């Protein structure tokens, strides 16, 4: 089925937009091809913003800033709530769009839309609970009042792997805090972002409060926005490499940065774990989005006593997955985002095999038509292989055998990343004790999925700075103002 046919099959064809969205106006354009990763065929084109367009977006956000900041929190909350309801109402359309441009299985896309919409509901609630403080000075002679104010115009940059959720995880708290924003989605998945902007319009988001632009020159366009003194916040989700570059760029004008970067999650299975639960958890932690998730289990450390049974069960489950285009309802593992992603996975697997690893299922790219890599399990992987250091971002589960707690803690922490970690054990005390020593911002204890809008999401080490979601997420978009009051 062609893209146009699918689009016209939407309940609301008005969801299809090709950008740019600046100051409440749509500016049609072309220049960025959107590809169906299941076939490699072009779906459509979207507008390609210039530096001038980006500065116009900053000006639009500035024009809208005072009105939005002064809009009562209850009203901001109700707009976010309506946006949540509209996303829920259009969930199937949004999921289809995500499956088309990103390639993920429809079941994953539906899960993403629910997760994404929840950020609007959560921040609709948080908008009305912005905290303040009132204290006495230790001397007892004065009072300390602390207020939180919106930080100002925020530039939001998002990746392709969760085109809806990474946007709402930033827009939700920014709008709740009273900030206006410019969203720059990934070039591979712009349609979801534009569709959500359409819903935002319908929800009553005033012109200029949310601006969306796609560009083929992300560095040039972002650097220009960061150099504009009206921009006070950068919230970025993407690779650690690009995050480092952006931190350096933001330093030039001392722009506040929140960074959600790459991961290399260890998944530790102790002998006393419930095998069935550990396999279920492994399938979720590894195969959500076909492995294209920052929290994806990247290294499986399995204790000697349970190792062989774990390898056999995981191999059987991975080999049984149905591969196909994400938008086919029976698909369980969709394509990778690009051919380059397939090449990277192939390089990592080939290198591990050359070092002594063995593929118990999968192990080779599937075809040149569509960007498919099969679910793969590798055993006997050398602990120093490239696949243990780099993000795989694909459906490959490398398994390493370990004996002692000390050994697995050392191996798990031997990475520059520190986003997520998973532990499976029948002994909760042991799991918590080991978890305390793992260098990660988030721990799944006997759980393979940790993402929750009500929880603080983020990493330590080179996985990022700051937290999104939860009760503190809104503070990433606020500045504390201290009033020293004498009365
Ligand atoms: P990426 O290459 O870093 O790109 C992310 C975004 O940054 C895209 O919008 C991209 O635009 C833009 N970009 C690239 N270079 C830029 C530059 N010099 N200046 C400004 N913007 C620039 O990452 P990705 O491949 O899309 O996403 C995968 C990565 O994201 C993985 O490392 C994954 O772990 C990480 N991730 C982290 C989290 C988290 O919460 N910690 C969540 C999801 C993903 P273009 O698309 O136009 O290049």
mmCIF file of N, CA and C in Angstrom, residues 264-268 295 299 412-413 418-423 435 438-445 447 450:
data_model
loop_
_atom_site.group_PDB
_atom_site.id
_atom_site.type_symbol
_atom_site.label_atom_id
_atom_site.label_comp_id
_atom_site.label_asym_id
_atom_site.label_seq_id
_atom_site.Cartn_x
_atom_site.Cartn_y
_atom_site.Cartn_z
ATOM 1 N N UNK A 264 24.277 1.572 27.289
ATOM 2 C CA UNK A 264 24.944 0.279 27.045
ATOM 3 C C UNK A 264 24.536 -0.633 28.202
ATOM 4 N N UNK A 265 23.221 -0.872 28.305
ATOM 5 C CA UNK A 265 22.668 -1.482 29.514
ATOM 6 C C UNK A 265 23.113 -2.933 29.727
ATOM 7 N N UNK A 266 23.616 -3.222 30.935
ATOM 8 C CA UNK A 266 23.861 -4.625 31.296
ATOM 9 C C UNK A 266 22.554 -5.264 31.777
ATOM 10 N N UNK A 267 22.383 -6.536 31.482
ATOM 11 C CA UNK A 267 21.216 -7.298 31.932
ATOM 12 C C UNK A 267 21.804 -8.500 32.678
ATOM 13 N N UNK A 268 21.713 -8.457 34.002
ATOM 14 C CA UNK A 268 22.407 -9.447 34.839
ATOM 15 C C UNK A 268 21.403 -10.503 35.310
ATOM 16 N N UNK A 295 17.478 2.297 26.252
ATOM 17 C CA UNK A 295 17.472 1.442 27.444
ATOM 18 C C UNK A 295 17.638 -0.039 27.080
ATOM 19 N N UNK A 299 24.151 -5.906 26.901
ATOM 20 C CA UNK A 299 25.094 -6.964 27.312
ATOM 21 C C UNK A 299 24.364 -7.865 28.313
ATOM 22 N N UNK A 412 29.879 -5.003 34.429
ATOM 23 C CA UNK A 412 28.718 -4.155 34.102
ATOM 24 C C UNK A 412 29.093 -2.677 34.112
ATOM 25 N N UNK A 413 29.985 -2.290 35.036
ATOM 26 C CA UNK A 413 30.354 -0.871 35.145
ATOM 27 C C UNK A 413 31.469 -0.469 34.189
ATOM 28 N N UNK A 418 25.915 5.013 31.345
ATOM 29 C CA UNK A 418 25.305 4.682 32.642
ATOM 30 C C UNK A 418 23.823 5.019 32.641
ATOM 31 N N UNK A 419 23.106 4.534 31.633
ATOM 32 C CA UNK A 419 21.680 4.884 31.550
ATOM 33 C C UNK A 419 20.841 3.887 32.350
ATOM 34 N N UNK A 420 20.735 2.662 31.823
ATOM 35 C CA UNK A 420 19.869 1.664 32.467
ATOM 36 C C UNK A 420 20.660 0.403 32.784
ATOM 37 N N UNK A 421 20.151 -0.374 33.764
ATOM 38 C CA UNK A 421 20.712 -1.694 34.070
ATOM 39 C C UNK A 421 19.571 -2.565 34.570
ATOM 40 N N UNK A 422 19.698 -3.857 34.340
ATOM 41 C CA UNK A 422 18.649 -4.808 34.740
ATOM 42 C C UNK A 422 19.283 -5.907 35.586
ATOM 43 N N UNK A 423 18.551 -6.339 36.620
ATOM 44 C CA UNK A 423 19.024 -7.454 37.450
ATOM 45 C C UNK A 423 17.874 -8.425 37.652
ATOM 46 N N UNK A 435 22.433 -3.743 42.801
ATOM 47 C CA UNK A 435 21.906 -2.570 42.098
ATOM 48 C C UNK A 435 22.526 -1.273 42.614
ATOM 49 N N UNK A 438 25.760 -0.650 40.880
ATOM 50 C CA UNK A 438 25.798 -0.476 39.418
ATOM 51 C C UNK A 438 25.691 1.007 39.071
ATOM 52 N N UNK A 439 26.517 1.426 38.139
ATOM 53 C CA UNK A 439 26.550 2.846 37.749
ATOM 54 C C UNK A 439 25.517 3.082 36.651
ATOM 55 N N UNK A 440 24.290 3.370 37.067
ATOM 56 C CA UNK A 440 23.201 3.584 36.106
ATOM 57 C C UNK A 440 22.189 4.529 36.732
ATOM 58 N N UNK A 441 21.505 5.293 35.884
ATOM 59 C CA UNK A 441 20.471 6.195 36.385
ATOM 60 C C UNK A 441 19.173 5.466 36.675
ATOM 61 N N UNK A 442 18.995 4.289 36.044
ATOM 62 C CA UNK A 442 17.734 3.549 36.203
ATOM 63 C C UNK A 442 18.025 2.050 36.305
ATOM 64 N N UNK A 443 17.319 1.406 37.227
ATOM 65 C CA UNK A 443 17.533 -0.032 37.439
ATOM 66 C C UNK A 443 16.218 -0.785 37.324
ATOM 67 N N UNK A 444 16.210 -1.815 36.511
ATOM 68 C CA UNK A 444 15.055 -2.703 36.444
ATOM 69 C C UNK A 444 15.364 -3.921 37.301
ATOM 70 N N UNK A 445 14.645 -4.084 38.399
ATOM 71 C CA UNK A 445 14.877 -5.238 39.271
ATOM 72 C C UNK A 445 13.749 -6.229 39.002
ATOM 73 N N UNK A 447 12.413 -6.668 36.353
ATOM 74 C CA UNK A 447 11.543 -6.027 35.367
ATOM 75 C C UNK A 447 12.360 -5.673 34.128
ATOM 76 N N UNK A 450 11.265 -0.131 32.202
ATOM 77 C CA UNK A 450 11.286 0.823 33.317
ATOM 78 C C UNK A 450 10.635 2.157 32.966
#
